[in-house]
Amino acid sequence: MAKDKTLFSCTECGGTSPRWLGKCPACGAWNTLIEQVADAGPGKNRYSTPQFAGLAQAQAVMPLSAIEASDVERTPSGIDELDRVLGGGIVEGGVVLIGGDPGIGKSTLLLQALDALQRVGLPTLYVTGEESGAQVALRSRRLGLDHSQVNVLAEIQLEKILATIDSMQPAVAVIDSIQTVYSDQLTSAPGSVAQVRECAAHLTRAAKASGVAIVLVGHVTKEGALAGPRVLEHMVDTVLYFEGDTHSQFRLVRAIKNRFGAVNEIGVFAMTEKGLKGVSNPSAIFLSQHSEPVPGSCVMVTLEGTRPLLVEIQALVDSGGPSPRRLSVGLDKDRLAMLLAVLHRHAGVACMDQDVFVNAVGGVRISEPAADLAVMLAITSSLRGKALPRGFLAFGEVGLAGEVRPAPRGQERLKEAAKLGFSVAVVPKANAPKKPIEGLTIHAVERVEEAMNVVREMG
């Protein structure tokens, strides 16, 4: 009997090699090549199956101005925070990839959304490859989804899943998860790079051809990235990530990619006994409730997609040893080192022999540079042991020359702060509003030393 031909495939990028190598020749990753049986089928196009025959027809070339284009129709999922992240609702024929840590609530949220869609008369399908139908039914009862009519299919073979979607024509189908699905056209095991890539490609083509919205659940690696080939994120229309600590009741769903809406939009959920509930005022999560102002605390307004959020920045400056530590949680540690240097050079505040710890309250990650001014004021407040006034906030980017640069959409940030009862703001001069905002005293500054003087005069 002839021996099956084998090749070695990289688990990181999907590249192949005829023999084992310690380093992948395609992406340079070490110890990622695994042996698998090469496909021995005839050299036909694997997409030439009957369900994809219509897609092979040639299309006429047309100028953009001659193509009819209309706004995509959206179907509300019944969960406001999820609709916000998706850009307004589920798009017909759209493909959504949602990833997150195990047990964070992916399946729970999608089951709630499917039940809400079914209750308004839309046919839905939940394909589970990791649980049995009985386990899904038990979860729906725990969530209080009594008498739910969501159709459940416990199957992992791609061809059977596609046949079911074709015969039922649901409005929305959930595949939980894409790593468990396999195709008979490939000999590799479920979850391998080839299987994940091919199954996702077939499901995406089926969604575009039939108009069925498909949601794929993806596993994540220990680093938090979606498992499988990176091309998986390029195939789909929308990529959502679940964020948050499993020990906390709050979860954030962030849009990393969205062809039909804003990128970096977030939805905030609270995990309850009855599943995930949307949080209408997420700023309350990220603000600590101090009875009296405390040193080392400064509130800033950050933008998450189109939503302004108030976040508390906390700093602790303590005497350190010969090699002081700089630690930040939720903020870039390299930027913290830069801000300490600017603080010393342009404001005369030295922390060279101090341990500096900075934290963004609530587990939120702040990637925009508009947090610079708030971080510097929190550090100064902690170092001097003097609390900032009640109702105080600040935002603005700080440059290496000590200048305070404007933050985008500053008017919206200030209006959100005034709505939540804040009374004093230190902002870049370019963000100062032309008309005064009721209840909010605004100090516009151009340089770091000006901001420090304004705060010193308040104390």
Short mmCIF file of C-alpha atoms in Angstrom, two decimals:
data_model
loop_
_atom_site.label_atom_id
_atom_site.label_comp_id
_atom_site.label_asym_id
_atom_site.label_seq_id
_atom_site.Cartn_x
_atom_site.Cartn_y
_atom_site.Cartn_z
CA MET A 1 0.00 0.00 0.00
CA ALA A 2 1.40 3.38 -1.02
CA LYS A 3 2.23 5.78 1.79
CA ASP A 4 0.14 8.96 1.96
CA LYS A 5 2.07 12.05 0.94
CA THR A 6 2.61 14.43 3.85
CA LEU A 7 3.63 18.04 4.17
CA PHE A 8 4.28 20.40 7.05
CA SER A 9 1.94 23.36 7.61
CA CYS A 10 2.55 26.42 9.81
CA THR A 11 -0.07 26.97 12.51
CA GLU A 12 0.57 30.73 12.48
CA CYS A 13 0.37 31.71 8.81
CA GLY A 14 -0.70 28.55 6.97
CA GLY A 15 2.52 28.31 4.94
CA THR A 16 3.71 24.85 3.91
CA SER A 17 7.04 23.07 3.62
CA PRO A 18 7.87 19.63 2.17
CA ARG A 19 9.95 18.80 5.26
CA TRP A 20 10.07 19.81 8.89
CA LEU A 21 12.00 22.95 9.76
CA GLY A 22 12.49 24.62 13.10
CA LYS A 23 11.60 28.00 11.60
CA CYS A 24 8.68 28.63 9.23
CA PRO A 25 10.10 29.85 5.89
CA ALA A 26 7.02 32.04 5.28
CA CYS A 27 6.53 34.00 8.51
CA GLY A 28 9.67 33.20 10.51
CA ALA A 29 7.82 31.73 13.53
CA TRP A 30 9.65 29.00 15.48
CA ASN A 31 8.33 25.47 16.16
CA THR A 32 5.01 26.04 14.36
CA LEU A 33 5.27 23.45 11.55
CA ILE A 34 3.04 20.41 12.05
CA GLU A 35 2.77 17.34 9.84
CA GLN A 36 -0.44 16.68 7.96
CA VAL A 37 -1.59 14.52 5.05
CA ALA A 38 -1.56 16.38 1.73
CA ASP A 39 -4.79 16.53 -0.24
CA ALA A 40 -4.78 13.68 -2.76
CA GLY A 41 -7.89 14.61 -4.71
CA PRO A 42 -7.93 15.55 -8.39
CA GLY A 43 -6.79 19.01 -9.33
CA LYS A 44 -10.25 20.54 -9.66
CA ASN A 45 -11.31 23.82 -8.18
CA ARG A 46 -12.78 23.12 -4.76
CA TYR A 47 -15.22 26.02 -5.17
CA SER A 48 -16.80 24.46 -8.29
CA THR A 49 -19.49 22.73 -6.20
CA PRO A 50 -23.15 23.20 -7.26
CA GLN A 51 -23.97 25.74 -4.52
CA PHE A 52 -21.20 28.04 -5.83
CA ALA A 53 -21.76 27.48 -9.57
CA GLY A 54 -23.70 30.73 -9.92
CA LEU A 55 -20.84 32.76 -8.51
CA ALA A 56 -18.50 31.71 -11.33
CA GLN A 57 -20.35 33.73 -13.99
CA ALA A 58 -18.41 36.66 -15.41
CA GLN A 59 -19.60 40.13 -14.42
CA ALA A 60 -19.61 43.12 -16.76
CA VAL A 61 -17.15 45.92 -16.03
CA MET A 62 -18.97 49.11 -15.02
CA PRO A 63 -17.88 52.57 -13.83
CA LEU A 64 -18.68 53.45 -10.23
CA SER A 65 -21.15 56.16 -11.25
CA ALA A 66 -23.26 53.61 -13.15
CA ILE A 67 -23.57 51.14 -10.27
CA GLU A 68 -26.77 51.41 -8.26
CA ALA A 69 -25.94 51.65 -4.57
CA SER A 70 -28.31 52.01 -1.65
CA ASP A 71 -27.90 51.99 2.09
CA VAL A 72 -27.83 48.51 3.57
CA GLU A 73 -30.95 47.43 5.40
CA ARG A 74 -30.42 46.50 9.02
CA THR A 75 -32.39 44.25 11.32
CA PRO A 76 -32.26 45.21 15.02
CA SER A 77 -31.03 42.29 17.12
CA GLY A 78 -33.19 43.25 20.10
CA ILE A 79 -30.09 44.08 22.18
CA ASP A 80 -29.32 47.81 21.93
CA GLU A 81 -25.65 47.58 22.91
CA LEU A 82 -24.99 44.85 20.34
CA ASP A 83 -26.75 46.91 17.65
CA ARG A 84 -24.52 49.88 18.54
CA VAL A 85 -21.36 47.81 17.98
CA LEU A 86 -22.67 46.36 14.73
CA GLY A 87 -23.47 49.85 13.44
CA GLY A 88 -27.25 49.75 13.85
CA GLY A 89 -28.20 46.10 13.46
CA ILE A 90 -27.59 42.91 11.50
CA VAL A 91 -26.99 43.32 7.76
CA GLU A 92 -28.51 40.87 5.29
CA GLY A 93 -25.78 38.61 3.91
CA GLY A 94 -23.21 40.00 6.35
CA VAL A 95 -20.64 37.78 8.06
CA VAL A 96 -19.65 38.59 11.65
CA LEU A 97 -16.72 37.01 13.50
CA ILE A 98 -16.85 37.26 17.29
CA GLY A 99 -13.98 36.13 19.53
CA GLY A 100 -13.16 36.16 23.22
CA ASP A 101 -11.83 34.17 26.15
CA PRO A 102 -13.61 30.94 27.16
CA GLY A 103 -16.60 31.55 29.40
CA ILE A 104 -16.76 35.30 28.80
CA GLY A 105 -20.27 35.19 27.32
CA LYS A 106 -20.07 34.77 23.52
CA SER A 107 -22.59 31.94 23.28
CA THR A 108 -24.84 33.52 25.90
CA LEU A 109 -25.07 36.83 24.04
CA LEU A 110 -25.72 35.20 20.66
CA LEU A 111 -28.39 32.90 22.08
CA GLN A 112 -30.15 35.92 23.60
CA ALA A 113 -29.94 37.79 20.28
CA LEU A 114 -31.31 34.83 18.30
CA ASP A 115 -34.21 34.45 20.74
CA ALA A 116 -35.06 38.16 20.42
CA LEU A 117 -34.98 37.90 16.61
CA GLN A 118 -37.14 34.78 16.64
CA ARG A 119 -39.74 36.45 18.86
CA VAL A 120 -40.27 39.19 16.25
CA GLY A 121 -40.94 36.57 13.58
CA LEU A 122 -37.52 36.02 11.95
CA PRO A 123 -36.32 32.43 11.39
CA THR A 124 -33.03 31.69 13.16
CA LEU A 125 -30.56 28.80 13.31
CA TYR A 126 -28.01 28.01 16.04
CA VAL A 127 -25.37 25.51 14.92
CA THR A 128 -23.46 24.13 17.90
CA GLY A 129 -20.32 22.09 17.44
CA GLU A 130 -19.05 22.23 21.01
CA GLU A 131 -22.24 21.37 22.92
CA SER A 132 -25.19 19.07 22.48
CA GLY A 133 -28.68 20.35 21.82
CA ALA A 134 -29.64 19.44 25.41
CA GLN A 135 -26.86 21.65 26.81
CA VAL A 136 -28.02 24.59 24.69
CA ALA A 137 -31.60 24.01 25.88
CA LEU A 138 -30.45 23.99 29.52
CA ARG A 139 -28.63 27.29 29.00
CA SER A 140 -31.70 28.88 27.43
CA ARG A 141 -33.78 27.88 30.45
CA ARG A 142 -31.17 29.31 32.84
CA LEU A 143 -31.34 32.58 30.88
CA GLY A 144 -35.12 32.70 31.25
CA LEU A 145 -35.78 32.19 27.52
CA ASP A 146 -38.95 30.16 28.08
CA HIS A 147 -40.58 28.42 25.11
CA SER A 148 -37.84 29.61 22.77
CA GLN A 149 -38.38 28.63 19.12
CA VAL A 150 -34.75 29.05 18.04
CA ASN A 151 -33.79 26.13 15.77
CA VAL A 152 -30.72 24.22 17.00
CA LEU A 153 -28.49 21.97 14.91
CA ALA A 154 -25.71 19.95 16.59
CA GLU A 155 -23.38 19.35 13.64
CA ILE A 156 -19.74 19.95 12.69
CA GLN A 157 -19.64 18.77 9.07
CA LEU A 158 -19.61 21.78 6.74
CA GLU A 159 -21.56 20.17 3.90
CA LYS A 160 -24.47 19.26 6.21
CA ILE A 161 -24.49 22.75 7.75
CA LEU A 162 -24.61 24.39 4.30
CA ALA A 163 -27.41 22.04 3.20
CA THR A 164 -29.43 22.94 6.32
CA ILE A 165 -28.92 26.68 5.79
CA ASP A 166 -29.92 26.29 2.12
CA SER A 167 -33.12 24.38 2.95
CA MET A 168 -34.21 26.48 5.97
CA GLN A 169 -33.12 29.93 4.70
CA PRO A 170 -32.91 31.49 8.19
CA ALA A 171 -32.49 35.25 8.58
CA VAL A 172 -29.51 34.71 10.93
CA ALA A 173 -27.36 31.62 11.49
CA VAL A 174 -24.76 31.26 14.27
CA ILE A 175 -21.84 28.83 13.90
CA ASP A 176 -20.44 28.04 17.36
CA SER A 177 -17.57 27.64 16.72
CA ILE A 178 -15.71 27.81 13.40
CA GLN A 179 -12.79 25.85 14.90
CA THR A 180 -14.97 22.74 15.31
CA VAL A 181 -16.29 22.68 11.72
CA TYR A 182 -14.60 20.46 9.12
CA SER A 183 -15.06 19.80 5.42
CA ASP A 184 -14.85 16.38 3.74
CA GLN A 185 -12.87 17.98 0.92
CA LEU A 186 -9.85 18.30 3.22
CA THR A 187 -8.07 15.55 5.11
CA SER A 188 -6.72 17.69 7.96
CA ALA A 189 -8.33 17.72 11.40
CA PRO A 190 -10.95 20.26 12.55
CA GLY A 191 -9.34 23.42 13.91
CA SER A 192 -6.31 23.24 11.61
CA VAL A 193 -5.32 26.26 9.56
CA ALA A 194 -6.57 24.75 6.30
CA GLN A 195 -9.93 23.65 7.73
CA VAL A 196 -10.66 26.97 9.42
CA ARG A 197 -9.75 28.94 6.29
CA GLU A 198 -11.74 26.75 3.88
CA CYS A 199 -14.84 26.40 6.07
CA ALA A 200 -14.97 30.15 6.68
CA ALA A 201 -14.59 30.79 2.93
CA HIS A 202 -17.47 28.44 2.07
CA LEU A 203 -19.74 29.92 4.74
CA THR A 204 -18.91 33.46 3.60
CA ARG A 205 -19.78 32.62 0.00
CA ALA A 206 -23.01 30.98 1.12
CA ALA A 207 -23.97 34.11 3.08
CA LYS A 208 -23.33 36.41 0.09
CA ALA A 209 -25.20 34.13 -2.32
CA SER A 210 -28.27 33.49 -0.15
CA GLY A 211 -28.55 36.70 1.90
CA VAL A 212 -28.38 34.81 5.20
CA ALA A 213 -26.50 36.72 7.91
CA ILE A 214 -23.92 34.37 9.46
CA VAL A 215 -22.18 34.86 12.81
CA LEU A 216 -18.99 32.86 13.38
CA VAL A 217 -17.70 32.27 16.92
CA GLY A 218 -13.91 32.05 17.03
CA HIS A 219 -11.50 30.78 19.65
CA VAL A 220 -8.65 32.98 20.85
CA THR A 221 -5.02 32.16 21.57
CA LYS A 222 -3.32 32.70 24.93
CA GLU A 223 -2.21 36.14 23.68
CA GLY A 224 -5.88 37.08 23.10
CA ALA A 225 -5.79 37.07 19.26
CA LEU A 226 -8.22 35.04 17.19
CA ALA A 227 -6.92 31.53 16.61
CA GLY A 228 -6.35 30.36 13.07
CA PRO A 229 -5.04 32.19 10.02
CA ARG A 230 -5.13 35.99 10.00
CA VAL A 231 -6.89 35.80 6.64
CA LEU A 232 -10.00 34.80 8.60
CA GLU A 233 -10.42 38.42 9.73
CA HIS A 234 -10.05 39.66 6.14
CA MET A 235 -12.81 37.37 4.83
CA VAL A 236 -15.58 38.57 7.12
CA ASP A 237 -17.40 41.92 7.19
CA THR A 238 -17.24 42.56 10.93
CA VAL A 239 -14.84 41.41 13.66
CA LEU A 240 -15.94 41.76 17.29
CA TYR A 241 -13.85 41.04 20.40
CA PHE A 242 -15.19 40.31 23.87
CA GLU A 243 -13.07 42.06 26.48
CA GLY A 244 -13.15 42.10 30.26
CA ASP A 245 -12.17 40.01 33.23
CA THR A 246 -14.20 36.84 33.80
CA HIS A 247 -14.12 37.68 37.52
CA SER A 248 -15.88 41.01 36.86
CA GLN A 249 -19.55 41.31 35.99
CA PHE A 250 -18.89 43.81 33.19
CA ARG A 251 -18.03 42.88 29.60
CA LEU A 252 -17.02 45.05 26.67
CA VAL A 253 -17.70 44.09 23.05
CA ARG A 254 -15.41 46.04 20.72
CA ALA A 255 -15.61 46.28 16.92
CA ILE A 256 -12.11 45.83 15.47
CA LYS A 257 -13.33 45.82 11.87
CA ASN A 258 -16.70 46.83 10.46
CA ARG A 259 -17.56 47.37 6.80
CA PHE A 260 -21.01 48.63 7.77
CA GLY A 261 -20.28 50.83 10.79
CA ALA A 262 -17.77 52.62 12.99
CA VAL A 263 -14.54 50.88 13.98
CA ASN A 264 -13.57 50.72 17.68
CA GLU A 265 -17.20 51.16 18.71
CA ILE A 266 -17.90 49.42 22.02
CA GLY A 267 -20.92 47.94 23.73
CA VAL A 268 -20.97 47.54 27.50
CA PHE A 269 -22.75 44.63 29.14
CA ALA A 270 -23.29 43.41 32.69
CA MET A 271 -23.37 39.66 33.32
CA THR A 272 -26.42 38.76 35.42
CA GLU A 273 -28.23 35.56 36.34
CA LYS A 274 -30.45 36.10 33.31
CA GLY A 275 -27.60 36.63 30.86
CA LEU A 276 -25.96 39.77 29.50
CA LYS A 277 -27.79 43.06 29.98
CA GLY A 278 -26.79 46.30 28.24
CA VAL A 279 -25.43 49.14 30.41
CA SER A 280 -27.09 52.44 29.48
CA ASN A 281 -24.59 54.68 31.34
CA PRO A 282 -21.17 53.00 31.04
CA SER A 283 -19.30 56.02 32.44
CA ALA A 284 -20.57 55.03 35.89
CA ILE A 285 -18.52 51.81 35.66
CA PHE A 286 -15.23 53.58 35.06
CA LEU A 287 -15.61 56.23 37.77
CA SER A 288 -14.80 55.35 41.37
CA GLN A 289 -17.21 56.73 43.92
CA HIS A 290 -14.98 58.58 46.39
CA SER A 291 -16.78 60.28 49.29
CA GLU A 292 -14.04 62.93 49.22
CA PRO A 293 -11.48 63.77 46.49
CA VAL A 294 -8.32 61.71 46.89
CA PRO A 295 -4.75 62.43 45.70
CA GLY A 296 -3.65 60.70 42.52
CA SER A 297 -7.07 60.61 40.82
CA CYS A 298 -7.99 62.51 37.64
CA VAL A 299 -11.01 61.99 35.36
CA MET A 300 -10.69 62.20 31.57
CA VAL A 301 -13.11 61.83 28.65
CA THR A 302 -12.05 59.20 26.12
CA LEU A 303 -13.69 58.32 22.82
CA GLU A 304 -14.67 54.72 22.13
CA GLY A 305 -15.92 54.76 18.56
CA THR A 306 -18.66 57.38 18.52
CA ARG A 307 -19.27 57.23 22.28
CA PRO A 308 -17.57 59.59 24.77
CA LEU A 309 -16.78 57.80 28.05
CA LEU A 310 -15.59 59.28 31.33
CA VAL A 311 -12.74 57.22 32.78
CA GLU A 312 -10.86 57.73 36.02
CA ILE A 313 -7.05 57.65 35.78
CA GLN A 314 -5.37 56.73 39.06
CA ALA A 315 -1.68 57.24 39.82
CA LEU A 316 0.42 56.20 42.79
CA VAL A 317 3.89 57.70 43.26
CA ASP A 318 5.95 56.11 46.03
CA SER A 319 9.60 56.21 47.02
CA GLY A 320 11.53 53.60 45.04
CA GLY A 321 14.95 52.03 45.21
CA PRO A 322 17.96 52.44 42.95
CA SER A 323 15.93 51.22 39.94
CA PRO A 324 12.41 52.69 40.26
CA ARG A 325 9.50 50.91 38.57
CA ARG A 326 7.12 52.32 35.97
CA LEU A 327 3.96 50.25 35.65
CA SER A 328 0.76 51.05 33.77
CA VAL A 329 -2.48 49.07 33.47
CA GLY A 330 -4.78 49.99 30.59
CA LEU A 331 -2.27 52.53 29.21
CA ASP A 332 0.89 52.26 27.11
CA LYS A 333 3.90 51.84 29.41
CA ASP A 334 6.31 53.40 26.87
CA ARG A 335 4.11 56.50 26.73
CA LEU A 336 4.18 56.67 30.53
CA ALA A 337 7.99 56.83 30.48
CA MET A 338 7.84 59.61 27.89
CA LEU A 339 5.31 61.62 29.93
CA LEU A 340 7.51 61.40 33.05
CA ALA A 341 10.41 62.84 31.05
CA VAL A 342 8.23 65.72 29.75
CA LEU A 343 6.95 66.32 33.29
CA HIS A 344 10.50 66.68 34.58
CA ARG A 345 11.84 68.80 31.72
CA HIS A 346 8.96 71.24 31.20
CA ALA A 347 7.08 71.31 34.52
CA GLY A 348 9.94 70.76 36.97
CA VAL A 349 8.31 67.70 38.56
CA ALA A 350 10.96 65.01 39.11
CA CYS A 351 10.05 61.33 39.63
CA MET A 352 13.48 59.87 38.89
CA ASP A 353 13.78 58.14 42.28
CA GLN A 354 10.06 57.27 42.62
CA ASP A 355 8.02 54.21 41.73
CA VAL A 356 5.15 55.30 39.44
CA PHE A 357 2.02 53.18 38.99
CA VAL A 358 -0.83 54.27 36.69
CA ASN A 359 -4.18 52.53 36.25
CA ALA A 360 -7.31 53.09 34.15
CA VAL A 361 -10.25 52.19 36.42
CA GLY A 362 -12.73 49.53 35.32
CA GLY A 363 -10.43 47.41 33.16
CA VAL A 364 -10.80 49.67 30.12
CA ARG A 365 -7.84 50.05 27.72
CA ILE A 366 -7.07 53.59 26.57
CA SER A 367 -5.05 53.73 23.37
CA GLU A 368 -5.59 57.35 22.34
CA PRO A 369 -3.01 60.01 23.35
CA ALA A 370 -5.74 62.31 24.71
CA ALA A 371 -5.13 60.69 28.13
CA ASP A 372 -1.67 62.32 28.43
CA LEU A 373 -2.73 65.43 30.35
CA ALA A 374 -4.90 63.49 32.81
CA VAL A 375 -2.04 61.04 33.48
CA MET A 376 0.42 63.86 34.21
CA LEU A 377 -2.00 65.67 36.54
CA ALA A 378 -2.77 62.42 38.40
CA ILE A 379 0.97 61.74 38.86
CA THR A 380 1.57 65.28 40.13
CA SER A 381 -1.41 65.03 42.48
CA SER A 382 -0.12 61.79 43.99
CA LEU A 383 3.46 63.07 44.30
CA ARG A 384 2.39 66.22 46.16
CA GLY A 385 -0.35 64.50 48.16
CA LYS A 386 -2.95 67.05 47.10
CA ALA A 387 -6.27 65.98 45.61
CA LEU A 388 -7.71 67.62 42.52
CA PRO A 389 -10.98 69.55 43.08
CA ARG A 390 -14.32 67.75 43.03
CA GLY A 391 -15.87 67.69 39.57
CA PHE A 392 -12.50 68.15 37.83
CA LEU A 393 -11.53 66.60 34.50
CA ALA A 394 -8.78 67.02 31.92
CA PHE A 395 -7.85 65.69 28.50
CA GLY A 396 -5.30 66.50 25.81
CA GLU A 397 -2.25 65.10 24.04
CA VAL A 398 1.16 66.22 25.31
CA GLY A 399 4.15 66.56 22.96
CA LEU A 400 7.83 66.20 23.75
CA ALA A 401 8.24 69.99 23.53
CA GLY A 402 5.72 70.41 26.36
CA GLU A 403 2.87 71.64 24.18
CA VAL A 404 -0.72 70.48 24.78
CA ARG A 405 -2.30 69.37 21.50
CA PRO A 406 -6.04 69.18 20.79
CA ALA A 407 -8.03 65.97 21.01
CA PRO A 408 -10.56 65.04 18.31
CA ARG A 409 -14.23 65.92 18.91
CA GLY A 410 -13.50 67.95 22.02
CA GLN A 411 -16.97 69.59 22.07
CA GLU A 412 -18.69 66.21 22.43
CA ARG A 413 -16.34 65.27 25.27
CA LEU A 414 -17.10 68.48 27.17
CA LYS A 415 -20.86 68.15 26.67
CA GLU A 416 -20.79 64.59 28.01
CA ALA A 417 -18.83 65.75 31.08
CA ALA A 418 -21.27 68.63 31.73
CA LYS A 419 -24.20 66.22 31.40
CA LEU A 420 -22.71 64.05 34.17
CA GLY A 421 -22.24 66.99 36.55
CA PHE A 422 -18.56 67.91 36.12
CA SER A 423 -17.84 71.57 36.78
CA VAL A 424 -14.13 72.26 36.00
CA ALA A 425 -12.13 71.19 32.92
CA VAL A 426 -8.55 71.75 31.79
CA VAL A 427 -8.39 71.25 28.01
CA PRO A 428 -6.13 72.18 25.07
CA LYS A 429 -6.65 75.72 23.80
CA ALA A 430 -7.79 74.44 20.40
CA ASN A 431 -10.61 72.47 22.10
CA ALA A 432 -12.01 75.49 23.97
CA PRO A 433 -15.65 75.95 22.90
CA LYS A 434 -16.73 79.18 21.22
CA LYS A 435 -19.91 79.27 23.31
CA PRO A 436 -19.78 78.60 27.05
CA ILE A 437 -21.15 75.27 28.27
CA GLU A 438 -23.63 75.68 31.10
CA GLY A 439 -22.28 74.52 34.47
CA LEU A 440 -18.73 73.90 33.20
CA THR A 441 -15.76 76.20 33.83
CA ILE A 442 -13.16 75.61 31.14
CA HIS A 443 -9.44 76.44 31.44
CA ALA A 444 -7.75 76.34 28.02
CA VAL A 445 -3.98 75.77 28.13
CA GLU A 446 -1.24 75.61 25.50
CA ARG A 447 1.59 74.11 27.54
CA VAL A 448 2.09 71.63 30.37
CA GLU A 449 3.40 74.25 32.79
CA GLU A 450 0.23 76.32 32.25
CA ALA A 451 -1.91 73.31 33.20
CA MET A 452 0.18 72.76 36.34
CA ASN A 453 -0.19 76.43 37.33
CA VAL A 454 -3.96 76.33 36.82
CA VAL A 455 -4.28 73.25 39.06
CA ARG A 456 -1.92 74.77 41.66
CA GLU A 457 -4.08 77.89 41.86
CA MET A 458 -7.20 75.78 42.36
CA GLY A 459 -5.60 74.05 45.35
#
